[in-house]
PDB file of C-alpha atoms in Angstrom:
ATOM      1  CA  MET A 282     -12.206 -40.441 -14.282  1.00 74.00           C
ATOM      2  CA  ASP A 283     -11.871 -42.792 -17.261  1.00 76.00           C
ATOM      3  CA  TYR A 284     -14.811 -45.119 -17.749  1.00 79.00           C
ATOM      4  CA  SER A 285     -13.632 -46.570 -21.058  1.00 70.00           C
ATOM      5  CA  GLU A 286     -10.525 -48.637 -20.354  1.00 56.00           C
ATOM      6  CA  GLN A 287     -12.410 -51.927 -20.102  1.00 42.00           C
ATOM      7  CA  GLU A 288     -12.230 -53.678 -23.456  1.00 39.00           C
ATOM      8  CA  GLU A 289     -14.683 -56.490 -22.793  1.00 38.00           C
ATOM      9  CA  ARG A 290     -18.255 -55.336 -23.239  1.00 37.00           C
ATOM     10  CA  SER A 291     -21.000 -57.286 -21.551  1.00 34.00           C
ATOM     11  CA  THR A 292     -24.613 -57.503 -22.637  1.00 33.00           C
ATOM     12  CA  ILE A 293     -27.711 -58.862 -21.008  1.00 32.00           C
ATOM     13  CA  SER A 294     -29.283 -61.703 -22.946  1.00 32.00           C
ATOM     14  CA  GLU A 295     -33.053 -61.703 -22.779  1.00 35.00           C
ATOM     15  CA  SER A 296     -34.874 -64.715 -21.473  1.00 35.00           C
ATOM     16  CA  GLY A 297     -36.862 -66.738 -23.955  1.00 39.00           C
ATOM     17  CA  SER A 298     -40.569 -66.119 -24.502  1.00 39.00           C
ATOM     18  CA  SER A 299     -43.318 -68.234 -25.983  1.00 40.00           C
ATOM     19  CA  ASN A 300     -44.684 -65.125 -27.682  1.00 47.00           C
ATOM     20  CA  SER A 301     -43.127 -64.914 -31.150  1.00 45.00           C
ATOM     21  CA  TYR A 302     -43.797 -61.167 -31.322  1.00 41.00           C
ATOM     22  CA  ASP A 303     -41.810 -60.591 -28.117  1.00 47.00           C
ATOM     23  CA  GLN A 304     -38.964 -62.675 -29.512  1.00 51.00           C
ATOM     24  CA  GLN A 305     -38.824 -60.648 -32.735  1.00 58.00           C
ATOM     25  CA  ARG A 306     -39.282 -57.226 -31.149  1.00 61.00           C
ATOM     26  CA  PRO A 307     -35.869 -55.568 -30.575  1.00 75.00           C
ATOM     27  CA  SER A 308     -34.934 -54.677 -27.019  1.00 88.00           C
ATOM     28  CA  PHE A 309     -34.513 -51.062 -25.925  1.00 88.00           C
ATOM     29  CA  ALA A 310     -30.728 -51.508 -26.072  1.00 90.00           C
ATOM     30  CA  ASP A 311     -30.771 -53.032 -29.576  1.00 90.00           C
ATOM     31  CA  GLU A 312     -33.182 -50.420 -30.883  1.00 89.00           C
ATOM     32  CA  HIS A 313     -30.855 -47.620 -29.814  1.00 90.00           C
ATOM     33  CA  GLY A 314     -27.561 -49.294 -30.704  1.00 90.00           C
ATOM     34  CA  LEU A 315     -26.624 -49.719 -27.046  1.00 94.00           C
ATOM     35  CA  MET A 316     -25.137 -52.552 -25.002  1.00 94.00           C
ATOM     36  CA  GLU A 317     -26.345 -53.049 -21.457  1.00 94.00           C
ATOM     37  CA  LEU A 318     -23.540 -53.450 -18.933  1.00 95.00           C
ATOM     38  CA  LEU A 319     -23.502 -55.925 -16.084  1.00 93.00           C
ATOM     39  CA  GLU A 320     -22.257 -55.594 -12.552  1.00 91.00           C
ATOM     40  CA  GLY A 321     -18.575 -56.532 -12.588  1.00 91.00           C
ATOM     41  CA  ASP A 322     -17.866 -54.627 -15.794  1.00 93.00           C
ATOM     42  CA  ARG A 323     -15.310 -51.955 -14.893  1.00 93.00           C
ATOM     43  CA  ALA A 324     -17.261 -49.127 -16.532  1.00 94.00           C
ATOM     44  CA  TYR A 325     -20.494 -50.262 -14.856  1.00 94.00           C
ATOM     45  CA  ASP A 326     -18.883 -50.369 -11.422  1.00 93.00           C
ATOM     46  CA  LEU A 327     -17.281 -46.909 -11.785  1.00 93.00           C
ATOM     47  CA  ILE A 328     -20.478 -45.265 -13.003  1.00 94.00           C
ATOM     48  CA  TYR A 329     -22.593 -47.065 -10.400  1.00 92.00           C
ATOM     49  CA  ARG A 330     -20.337 -45.876  -7.556  1.00 89.00           C
ATOM     50  CA  ASN A 331     -20.385 -42.347  -8.966  1.00 87.00           C
ATOM     51  CA  CYS A 332     -24.191 -42.321  -9.086  1.00 88.00           C
ATOM     52  CA  LYS A 333     -24.638 -43.810  -5.629  1.00 84.00           C
ATOM     53  CA  SER A 334     -22.154 -41.329  -4.155  1.00 80.00           C
ATOM     54  CA  ALA A 335     -24.087 -38.418  -5.650  1.00 80.00           C
ATOM     55  CA  LEU A 336     -27.641 -39.637  -5.105  1.00 79.00           C
ATOM     56  CA  GLY A 337     -27.519 -42.065  -2.206  1.00 75.00           C
ATOM     57  CA  ASP A 338     -30.712 -44.113  -1.925  1.00 74.00           C
ATOM     58  CA  GLN A 339     -33.128 -41.421  -3.027  1.00 75.00           C
ATOM     59  CA  CYS A 340     -33.021 -42.565  -6.684  1.00 83.00           C
ATOM     60  CA  GLU A 341     -33.126 -46.030  -8.232  1.00 88.00           C
ATOM     61  CA  LEU A 342     -30.470 -46.768 -10.825  1.00 90.00           C
ATOM     62  CA  LEU A 343     -32.229 -48.999 -13.373  1.00 92.00           C
ATOM     63  CA  SER A 344     -29.587 -49.668 -16.007  1.00 95.00           C
ATOM     64  CA  ILE A 345     -26.264 -48.536 -17.474  1.00 96.00           C
ATOM     65  CA  LEU A 346     -25.717 -48.939 -21.207  1.00 96.00           C
ATOM     66  CA  ARG A 347     -22.741 -48.303 -23.485  1.00 96.00           C
ATOM     67  CA  ASN A 348     -22.909 -46.784 -26.949  1.00 96.00           C
ATOM     68  CA  GLY A 349     -21.958 -49.559 -29.373  1.00 92.00           C
ATOM     69  CA  PHE A 350     -21.275 -47.174 -32.315  1.00 93.00           C
ATOM     70  CA  GLY A 351     -22.775 -49.885 -34.480  1.00 89.00           C
ATOM     71  CA  ASN A 352     -24.420 -47.869 -37.259  1.00 88.00           C
ATOM     72  CA  VAL A 353     -22.961 -45.576 -39.903  1.00 90.00           C
ATOM     73  CA  GLY A 354     -24.080 -42.350 -38.247  1.00 87.00           C
ATOM     74  CA  SER A 355     -22.695 -43.114 -34.794  1.00 90.00           C
ATOM     75  CA  ARG A 356     -19.411 -44.447 -36.240  1.00 92.00           C
ATOM     76  CA  ALA A 357     -19.051 -41.220 -38.202  1.00 92.00           C
ATOM     77  CA  LYS A 358     -19.576 -39.231 -34.987  1.00 92.00           C
ATOM     78  CA  LEU A 359     -16.922 -41.306 -33.223  1.00 94.00           C
ATOM     79  CA  LYS A 360     -14.447 -40.696 -36.047  1.00 95.00           C
ATOM     80  CA  ALA A 361     -15.235 -36.966 -36.126  1.00 94.00           C
ATOM     81  CA  PHE A 362     -14.702 -36.719 -32.374  1.00 96.00           C
ATOM     82  CA  GLN A 363     -11.288 -38.399 -32.685  1.00 96.00           C
ATOM     83  CA  VAL A 364     -10.294 -36.062 -35.528  1.00 96.00           C
ATOM     84  CA  PHE A 365     -11.269 -32.951 -33.572  1.00 96.00           C
ATOM     85  CA  GLN A 366      -9.525 -34.244 -30.460  1.00 96.00           C
ATOM     86  CA  GLU A 367      -6.298 -34.519 -32.454  1.00 95.00           C
ATOM     87  CA  ALA A 368      -6.913 -31.075 -33.968  1.00 95.00           C
ATOM     88  CA  VAL A 369      -7.307 -29.454 -30.535  1.00 94.00           C
ATOM     89  CA  GLU A 370      -4.126 -31.188 -29.338  1.00 93.00           C
ATOM     90  CA  MET A 371      -2.222 -29.830 -32.358  1.00 92.00           C
ATOM     91  CA  LYS A 372      -3.711 -26.372 -31.855  1.00 91.00           C
ATOM     92  CA  HIS A 373      -2.289 -26.132 -28.330  1.00 89.00           C
ATOM     93  CA  ALA A 374       0.922 -28.085 -28.980  1.00 87.00           C
ATOM     94  CA  GLY A 375       3.196 -25.070 -28.515  1.00 78.00           C
ATOM     95  CA  GLU A 376       1.625 -23.938 -25.271  1.00 79.00           C
ATOM     96  CA  GLU A 377       2.940 -24.480 -21.769  1.00 73.00           C
ATOM     97  CA  GLY A 378       2.230 -28.039 -20.668  1.00 64.00           C
ATOM     98  CA  GLY A 379       2.112 -29.375 -24.223  1.00 64.00           C
ATOM     99  CA  GLY A 380      -0.822 -29.987 -26.506  1.00 69.00           C
ATOM    100  CA  LYS A 381      -3.776 -31.271 -24.523  1.00 82.00           C
ATOM    101  CA  ALA A 382      -7.357 -31.677 -25.659  1.00 89.00           C
ATOM    102  CA  ARG A 383      -8.500 -31.986 -22.000  1.00 92.00           C
ATOM    103  CA  VAL A 384     -11.131 -34.609 -22.636  1.00 95.00           C
ATOM    104  CA  LYS A 385     -13.476 -34.904 -19.648  1.00 95.00           C
ATOM    105  CA  TYR A 386     -16.733 -36.696 -18.943  1.00 96.00           C
ATOM    106  CA  GLY A 387     -19.950 -34.712 -18.581  1.00 96.00           C
ATOM    107  CA  TRP A 388     -23.641 -35.436 -17.940  1.00 95.00           C
ATOM    108  CA  CYS A 389     -26.456 -34.376 -20.258  1.00 93.00           C
ATOM    109  CA  ALA A 390     -30.162 -35.146 -19.782  1.00 91.00           C
ATOM    110  CA  VAL A 391     -32.203 -36.271 -22.813  1.00 91.00           C
ATOM    111  CA  LYS A 392     -35.773 -37.318 -23.503  1.00 88.00           C
ATOM    112  CA  LYS A 393     -36.466 -40.910 -24.462  1.00 88.00           C
ATOM    113  CA  THR A 394     -38.133 -39.795 -27.693  1.00 88.00           C
ATOM    114  CA  GLU A 395     -35.008 -37.978 -28.893  1.00 90.00           C
ATOM    115  CA  LEU A 396     -32.415 -40.459 -27.656  1.00 91.00           C
ATOM    116  CA  LYS A 397     -32.109 -42.443 -30.896  1.00 90.00           C
ATOM    117  CA  SER A 398     -31.567 -39.360 -33.072  1.00 91.00           C
ATOM    118  CA  VAL A 399     -29.049 -37.865 -30.628  1.00 92.00           C
ATOM    119  CA  LEU A 400     -26.997 -41.071 -30.619  1.00 92.00           C
ATOM    120  CA  GLU A 401     -27.029 -41.444 -34.390  1.00 88.00           C
ATOM    121  CA  TYR A 402     -27.117 -37.882 -35.711  1.00 88.00           C
ATOM    122  CA  GLY A 403     -26.120 -35.666 -32.799  1.00 90.00           C
ATOM    123  CA  PHE A 404     -27.779 -32.739 -31.052  1.00 90.00           C
ATOM    124  CA  SER A 405     -30.169 -30.837 -33.293  1.00 84.00           C
ATOM    125  CA  GLN A 406     -30.358 -27.689 -31.167  1.00 79.00           C
ATOM    126  CA  PRO A 407     -28.782 -26.116 -28.076  1.00 75.00           C
ATOM    127  CA  ARG A 408     -30.006 -27.616 -24.791  1.00 69.00           C
ATOM    128  CA  ASN A 409     -29.970 -25.122 -21.960  1.00 69.00           C
ATOM    129  CA  ASP A 410     -31.830 -22.370 -20.150  1.00 66.00           C
ATOM    130  CA  GLY A 411     -29.821 -19.684 -21.950  1.00 76.00           C
ATOM    131  CA  CYS A 412     -28.051 -18.435 -18.817  1.00 85.00           C
ATOM    132  CA  TYR A 413     -24.575 -18.959 -20.271  1.00 88.00           C
ATOM    133  CA  GLY A 414     -25.131 -18.318 -23.955  1.00 87.00           C
ATOM    134  CA  ARG A 415     -26.180 -20.526 -26.830  1.00 88.00           C
ATOM    135  CA  GLY A 416     -24.799 -24.049 -26.671  1.00 90.00           C
ATOM    136  CA  LEU A 417     -24.898 -27.395 -24.938  1.00 93.00           C
ATOM    137  CA  TYR A 418     -24.451 -27.355 -21.158  1.00 93.00           C
ATOM    138  CA  LEU A 419     -23.074 -30.458 -19.456  1.00 94.00           C
ATOM    139  CA  SER A 420     -22.414 -31.146 -15.789  1.00 92.00           C
ATOM    140  CA  PRO A 421     -18.997 -32.549 -14.772  1.00 92.00           C
ATOM    141  CA  ASP A 422     -19.032 -36.272 -14.021  1.00 91.00           C
ATOM    142  CA  ASN A 423     -18.749 -35.544 -10.280  1.00 86.00           C
ATOM    143  CA  ALA A 424     -21.789 -33.229 -10.403  1.00 85.00           C
ATOM    144  CA  LEU A 425     -24.555 -35.613 -11.439  1.00 87.00           C
ATOM    145  CA  LEU A 426     -27.039 -33.781  -9.231  1.00 82.00           C
ATOM    146  CA  GLU A 427     -26.589 -30.597 -11.271  1.00 81.00           C
ATOM    147  CA  CYS A 428     -27.749 -32.480 -14.361  1.00 85.00           C
ATOM    148  CA  LEU A 429     -30.488 -34.513 -12.717  1.00 81.00           C
ATOM    149  CA  LYS A 430     -32.147 -31.600 -10.935  1.00 75.00           C
ATOM    150  CA  ASP A 431     -32.584 -29.763 -14.245  1.00 70.00           C
ATOM    151  CA  SER A 432     -34.019 -32.791 -16.052  1.00 72.00           C
ATOM    152  CA  ALA A 433     -37.727 -33.445 -16.380  1.00 67.00           C
ATOM    153  CA  ALA A 434     -39.321 -36.746 -15.442  1.00 64.00           C
ATOM    154  CA  GLU A 435     -40.051 -38.789 -18.569  1.00 63.00           C
ATOM    155  CA  SER A 436     -43.337 -40.015 -17.088  1.00 62.00           C
ATOM    156  CA  GLU A 437     -45.239 -40.202 -13.827  1.00 60.00           C
ATOM    157  CA  ASP A 438     -42.983 -43.006 -12.627  1.00 70.00           C
ATOM    158  CA  GLY A 439     -40.031 -40.590 -12.527  1.00 78.00           C
ATOM    159  CA  MET A 440     -37.880 -42.075 -15.303  1.00 85.00           C
ATOM    160  CA  ARG A 441     -34.858 -39.963 -16.311  1.00 88.00           C
ATOM    161  CA  PHE A 442     -32.383 -40.615 -19.145  1.00 92.00           C
ATOM    162  CA  LEU A 443     -28.880 -39.227 -18.690  1.00 94.00           C
ATOM    163  CA  LEU A 444     -26.050 -39.375 -21.207  1.00 96.00           C
ATOM    164  CA  LEU A 445     -22.491 -39.573 -19.906  1.00 96.00           C
ATOM    165  CA  CYS A 446     -20.443 -38.007 -22.683  1.00 97.00           C
ATOM    166  CA  ARG A 447     -16.814 -37.466 -23.511  1.00 97.00           C
ATOM    167  CA  VAL A 448     -16.229 -33.723 -23.919  1.00 97.00           C
ATOM    168  CA  ILE A 449     -13.310 -31.981 -25.599  1.00 97.00           C
ATOM    169  CA  LEU A 450     -12.728 -28.927 -23.407  1.00 96.00           C
ATOM    170  CA  GLY A 451      -9.357 -27.829 -24.760  1.00 94.00           C
ATOM    171  CA  LYS A 452      -8.726 -24.348 -23.425  1.00 93.00           C
ATOM    172  CA  SER A 453     -11.772 -23.073 -21.540  1.00 94.00           C
ATOM    173  CA  GLU A 454     -12.889 -19.498 -20.957  1.00 94.00           C
ATOM    174  CA  VAL A 455     -15.127 -18.257 -18.174  1.00 94.00           C
ATOM    175  CA  VAL A 456     -18.599 -17.381 -19.421  1.00 92.00           C
ATOM    176  CA  PRO A 457     -20.494 -14.961 -17.140  1.00 89.00           C
ATOM    177  CA  ARG A 458     -24.103 -15.630 -16.255  1.00 85.00           C
ATOM    178  CA  GLY A 459     -26.408 -13.764 -18.627  1.00 87.00           C
ATOM    179  CA  SER A 460     -24.021 -14.065 -21.569  1.00 88.00           C
ATOM    180  CA  THR A 461     -25.423 -14.168 -25.110  1.00 88.00           C
ATOM    181  CA  GLN A 462     -22.271 -15.790 -26.475  1.00 89.00           C
ATOM    182  CA  SER A 463     -22.713 -18.465 -29.172  1.00 88.00           C
ATOM    183  CA  CYS A 464     -19.109 -19.240 -30.105  1.00 90.00           C
ATOM    184  CA  PRO A 465     -15.615 -18.873 -28.587  1.00 92.00           C
ATOM    185  CA  SER A 466     -14.700 -15.260 -27.878  1.00 92.00           C
ATOM    186  CA  SER A 467     -11.375 -15.812 -29.640  1.00 92.00           C
ATOM    187  CA  PRO A 468      -9.652 -18.633 -31.583  1.00 91.00           C
ATOM    188  CA  GLU A 469      -7.544 -19.581 -28.543  1.00 90.00           C
ATOM    189  CA  PHE A 470     -10.585 -20.942 -26.674  1.00 93.00           C
ATOM    190  CA  ASP A 471     -12.433 -24.191 -27.325  1.00 95.00           C
ATOM    191  CA  SER A 472     -15.151 -24.263 -24.659  1.00 95.00           C
ATOM    192  CA  GLY A 473     -16.650 -22.342 -21.774  1.00 94.00           C
ATOM    193  CA  VAL A 474     -17.111 -22.966 -18.037  1.00 93.00           C
ATOM    194  CA  ASP A 475     -18.933 -21.112 -15.302  1.00 89.00           C
ATOM    195  CA  ASP A 476     -15.855 -21.338 -13.049  1.00 87.00           C
ATOM    196  CA  LEU A 477     -12.289 -22.248 -14.011  1.00 87.00           C
ATOM    197  CA  ALA A 478     -11.269 -23.666 -10.630  1.00 83.00           C
ATOM    198  CA  SER A 479     -14.409 -25.654  -9.845  1.00 82.00           C
ATOM    199  CA  PRO A 480     -16.843 -25.712 -12.792  1.00 88.00           C
ATOM    200  CA  SER A 481     -20.404 -26.905 -12.374  1.00 87.00           C
ATOM    201  CA  LYS A 482     -21.155 -26.421 -16.078  1.00 90.00           C
ATOM    202  CA  TYR A 483     -19.222 -27.249 -19.221  1.00 95.00           C
ATOM    203  CA  ILE A 484     -20.437 -24.988 -22.040  1.00 94.00           C
ATOM    204  CA  VAL A 485     -19.951 -26.375 -25.536  1.00 95.00           C
ATOM    205  CA  TRP A 486     -21.006 -23.853 -28.171  1.00 92.00           C
ATOM    206  CA  SER A 487     -23.625 -24.773 -30.744  1.00 90.00           C
ATOM    207  CA  THR A 488     -20.860 -24.575 -33.373  1.00 89.00           C
ATOM    208  CA  HIS A 489     -18.975 -27.364 -31.535  1.00 93.00           C
ATOM    209  CA  MET A 490     -21.656 -29.514 -29.904  1.00 93.00           C
ATOM    210  CA  ASN A 491     -21.607 -32.267 -32.547  1.00 92.00           C
ATOM    211  CA  THR A 492     -17.823 -32.436 -32.895  1.00 95.00           C
ATOM    212  CA  HIS A 493     -16.641 -31.923 -29.313  1.00 96.00           C
ATOM    213  CA  VAL A 494     -19.231 -34.058 -27.479  1.00 96.00           C
ATOM    214  CA  LEU A 495     -19.484 -37.842 -27.800  1.00 96.00           C
ATOM    215  CA  PRO A 496     -22.291 -39.694 -25.953  1.00 96.00           C
ATOM    216  CA  GLU A 497     -20.688 -42.868 -24.614  1.00 96.00           C
ATOM    217  CA  PHE A 498     -22.981 -44.171 -21.870  1.00 97.00           C
ATOM    218  CA  LEU A 499     -26.674 -43.954 -21.048  1.00 96.00           C
ATOM    219  CA  VAL A 500     -27.817 -44.144 -17.426  1.00 95.00           C
ATOM    220  CA  CYS A 501     -31.513 -44.750 -16.712  1.00 93.00           C
ATOM    221  CA  ILE A 502     -32.637 -43.488 -13.312  1.00 90.00           C
ATOM    222  CA  LYS A 503     -35.953 -43.475 -11.485  1.00 87.00           C
ATOM    223  CA  ALA A 504     -36.288 -40.421  -9.270  1.00 81.00           C
ATOM    224  CA  PRO A 505     -39.002 -39.511  -6.750  1.00 75.00           C
ATOM    225  CA  PHE A 506     -41.889 -37.417  -8.048  1.00 64.00           C
ATOM    226  CA  ASN A 507     -40.846 -34.302  -6.066  1.00 62.00           C
ATOM    227  CA  PHE A 508     -37.097 -34.810  -6.596  1.00 65.00           C
ATOM    228  CA  ASN A 509     -36.406 -31.536  -8.460  1.00 57.00           C
ATOM    229  CA  ARG A 510     -38.368 -29.445  -5.982  1.00 53.00           C
ATOM    230  CA  SER A 511     -36.747 -30.996  -2.906  1.00 52.00           C
ATOM    231  CA  VAL A 512     -33.240 -30.562  -4.347  1.00 51.00           C
ATOM    232  CA  LYS A 513     -33.786 -26.867  -5.020  1.00 48.00           C
ATOM    233  CA  ARG A 514     -35.242 -26.402  -1.557  1.00 44.00           C
ATOM    234  CA  LEU A 515     -32.286 -28.076   0.125  1.00 45.00           C
ATOM    235  CA  ARG A 516     -29.831 -25.909  -1.819  1.00 45.00           C
ATOM    236  CA  SER A 517     -31.305 -22.827  -0.166  1.00 43.00           C
ATOM    237  CA  PRO A 518     -28.634 -20.083  -0.418  1.00 40.00           C
ATOM    238  CA  TRP A 519     -29.573 -18.273   2.777  1.00 50.00           C
ATOM    239  CA  MET A 520     -28.312 -20.927   5.185  1.00 63.00           C
ATOM    240  CA  ALA A 521     -24.528 -21.129   5.242  1.00 72.00           C
ATOM    241  CA  PHE A 522     -22.946 -24.524   5.803  1.00 79.00           C
ATOM    242  CA  PRO A 523     -21.187 -23.605   9.098  1.00 83.00           C
ATOM    243  CA  VAL A 524     -24.575 -22.554  10.464  1.00 82.00           C
ATOM    244  CA  LEU A 525     -26.172 -25.735   9.172  1.00 85.00           C
ATOM    245  CA  ILE A 526     -23.447 -27.873  10.765  1.00 88.00           C
ATOM    246  CA  LYS A 527     -23.937 -26.120  14.097  1.00 87.00           C
ATOM    247  CA  ALA A 528     -27.656 -26.790  13.910  1.00 87.00           C
ATOM    248  CA  LEU A 529     -27.107 -30.420  12.943  1.00 89.00           C
ATOM    249  CA  SER A 530     -24.870 -30.918  15.988  1.00 90.00           C
ATOM    250  CA  LYS A 531     -27.985 -30.682  18.174  1.00 89.00           C
ATOM    251  CA  PHE A 532     -29.470 -33.728  16.463  1.00 90.00           C
ATOM    252  CA  LEU A 533     -26.583 -35.918  15.272  1.00 91.00           C
ATOM    253  CA  PRO A 534     -23.816 -37.739  17.175  1.00 92.00           C
ATOM    254  CA  PRO A 535     -20.302 -36.185  17.173  1.00 91.00           C
ATOM    255  CA  THR A 536     -18.941 -38.868  14.836  1.00 91.00           C
ATOM    256  CA  GLN A 537     -21.374 -37.875  12.084  1.00 91.00           C
ATOM    257  CA  ILE A 538     -20.714 -34.177  12.623  1.00 92.00           C
ATOM    258  CA  LEU A 539     -16.979 -34.818  12.191  1.00 92.00           C
ATOM    259  CA  ILE A 540     -17.665 -36.565   8.888  1.00 91.00           C
ATOM    260  CA  ILE A 541     -19.808 -33.651   7.687  1.00 91.00           C
ATOM    261  CA  GLN A 542     -17.099 -31.172   8.732  1.00 91.00           C
ATOM    262  CA  LYS A 543     -14.526 -33.172   6.765  1.00 89.00           C
ATOM    263  CA  HIS A 544     -16.752 -33.096   3.664  1.00 87.00           C
ATOM    264  CA  TYR A 545     -17.170 -29.345   4.085  1.00 86.00           C
ATOM    265  CA  LYS A 546     -13.383 -28.847   4.306  1.00 86.00           C
ATOM    266  CA  ASP A 547     -12.968 -30.964   1.160  1.00 82.00           C
ATOM    267  CA  GLN A 548     -15.436 -28.714  -0.652  1.00 79.00           C
ATOM    268  CA  GLN A 549     -13.720 -25.553   0.585  1.00 78.00           C
ATOM    269  CA  SER A 550     -10.392 -26.842  -0.731  1.00 76.00           C
ATOM    270  CA  ARG A 551     -12.139 -27.764  -4.016  1.00 70.00           C
ATOM    271  CA  ARG A 552     -11.536 -31.506  -3.678  1.00 76.00           C
ATOM    272  CA  ILE A 553     -15.270 -32.087  -4.151  1.00 77.00           C
ATOM    273  CA  SER A 554     -17.987 -29.949  -5.748  1.00 73.00           C
ATOM    274  CA  ARG A 555     -20.701 -28.126  -3.832  1.00 74.00           C
ATOM    275  CA  SER A 556     -23.356 -30.437  -5.257  1.00 71.00           C
ATOM    276  CA  GLU A 557     -21.390 -33.482  -4.089  1.00 77.00           C
ATOM    277  CA  LEU A 558     -21.054 -31.937  -0.623  1.00 83.00           C
ATOM    278  CA  ILE A 559     -24.816 -31.426  -0.469  1.00 81.00           C
ATOM    279  CA  GLN A 560     -25.481 -35.003  -1.493  1.00 77.00           C
ATOM    280  CA  ARG A 561     -23.070 -36.412   1.091  1.00 84.00           C
ATOM    281  CA  VAL A 562     -24.710 -34.365   3.830  1.00 87.00           C
ATOM    282  CA  ARG A 563     -28.178 -35.446   2.683  1.00 84.00           C
ATOM    283  CA  HIS A 564     -27.062 -39.064   2.729  1.00 83.00           C
ATOM    284  CA  ILE A 565     -25.973 -38.708   6.380  1.00 88.00           C
ATOM    285  CA  THR A 566     -28.871 -36.635   7.688  1.00 86.00           C
ATOM    286  CA  GLY A 567     -31.841 -37.512   5.503  1.00 84.00           C
ATOM    287  CA  ASP A 568     -34.067 -34.893   3.865  1.00 81.00           C
ATOM    288  CA  LYS A 569     -36.627 -34.751   6.675  1.00 82.00           C
ATOM    289  CA  LEU A 570     -34.110 -33.490   9.230  1.00 86.00           C
ATOM    290  CA  LEU A 571     -32.584 -30.977   6.796  1.00 82.00           C
ATOM    291  CA  VAL A 572     -35.953 -29.498   5.897  1.00 80.00           C
ATOM    292  CA  HIS A 573     -36.821 -29.209   9.589  1.00 81.00           C
ATOM    293  CA  ILE A 574     -33.544 -27.420  10.376  1.00 80.00           C
ATOM    294  CA  ILE A 575     -33.781 -25.047   7.429  1.00 74.00           C
ATOM    295  CA  LYS A 576     -37.315 -24.056   8.398  1.00 73.00           C
ATOM    296  CA  ALA A 577     -36.431 -23.695  12.091  1.00 73.00           C
ATOM    297  CA  PHE A 578     -33.097 -21.894  11.798  1.00 61.00           C
ATOM    298  CA  GLY A 579     -33.068 -20.341   8.345  1.00 50.00           C
ATOM    299  CA  HIS A 580     -34.799 -17.095   9.269  1.00 49.00           C
ATOM    300  CA  LYS A 581     -31.988 -16.330  11.758  1.00 51.00           C
ATOM    301  CA  VAL A 582     -29.272 -16.416   9.109  1.00 42.00           C
ATOM    302  CA  GLN A 583     -28.374 -13.147   7.419  1.00 42.00           C
ATOM    303  CA  HIS A 584     -27.288 -13.022   3.769  1.00 41.00           C
TER     304      HIS A 584
END
């Protein structure tokens, strides 16, 4: 999905204040070199629909901002990204299908305190749990849940800050779980994934994370206090989806079961990711019913 075709960039003008300090104090967007998007902006609408599809009503989407690339550091990063994109295209020019940099969008969670330095200077260190080697892990743009569930709440009110970045994937290699890899295994590869057919993680090595990743949008989300815990619980691996659907049929009308079955078939044929399937089912059933079914029927399901 391309979020960047819209040329006109909208900003929110702040209302006037009688307090001179408030008038002089830069807004969050200005302080970070960002431009807040309005409903009706093409990029805003695409990102908003993506977020609502993944999260439903369980999270509140507070704002969507675009990187303005207004200072020297961020402009240099933009130029470097363009140069490396062209370099990857040239590198694979003689291969079947022609030279393609395979630029995708990916999600990356950041802390508010580090946001300004990431936007201007880049990532200072790898950001991951180490399961797939040393580098920057991003979730595909259709797997927002994968990113959000691994992020930590910024404060007690559940604020999360997620960067939607352009990522140069080039030619990807599969990286097995438990790998200690820190760079491509050979010059032919440019990035790593956990699965070639349906990746849930883009792995950009620490050697590439400030040339092959370009933060373009910031999405601010407010999530429930127990969001991470409830997501992990509902992804329980011991209850297969066919069993879950059969159990749900005792509580839901046939029309809703048909919709869930269609989503499951789409996931099996790799038209949607597993995380997106889970979110669509949660949106239909609600968490309370799912938790009840998993507790009631889960012990009957064999691995």
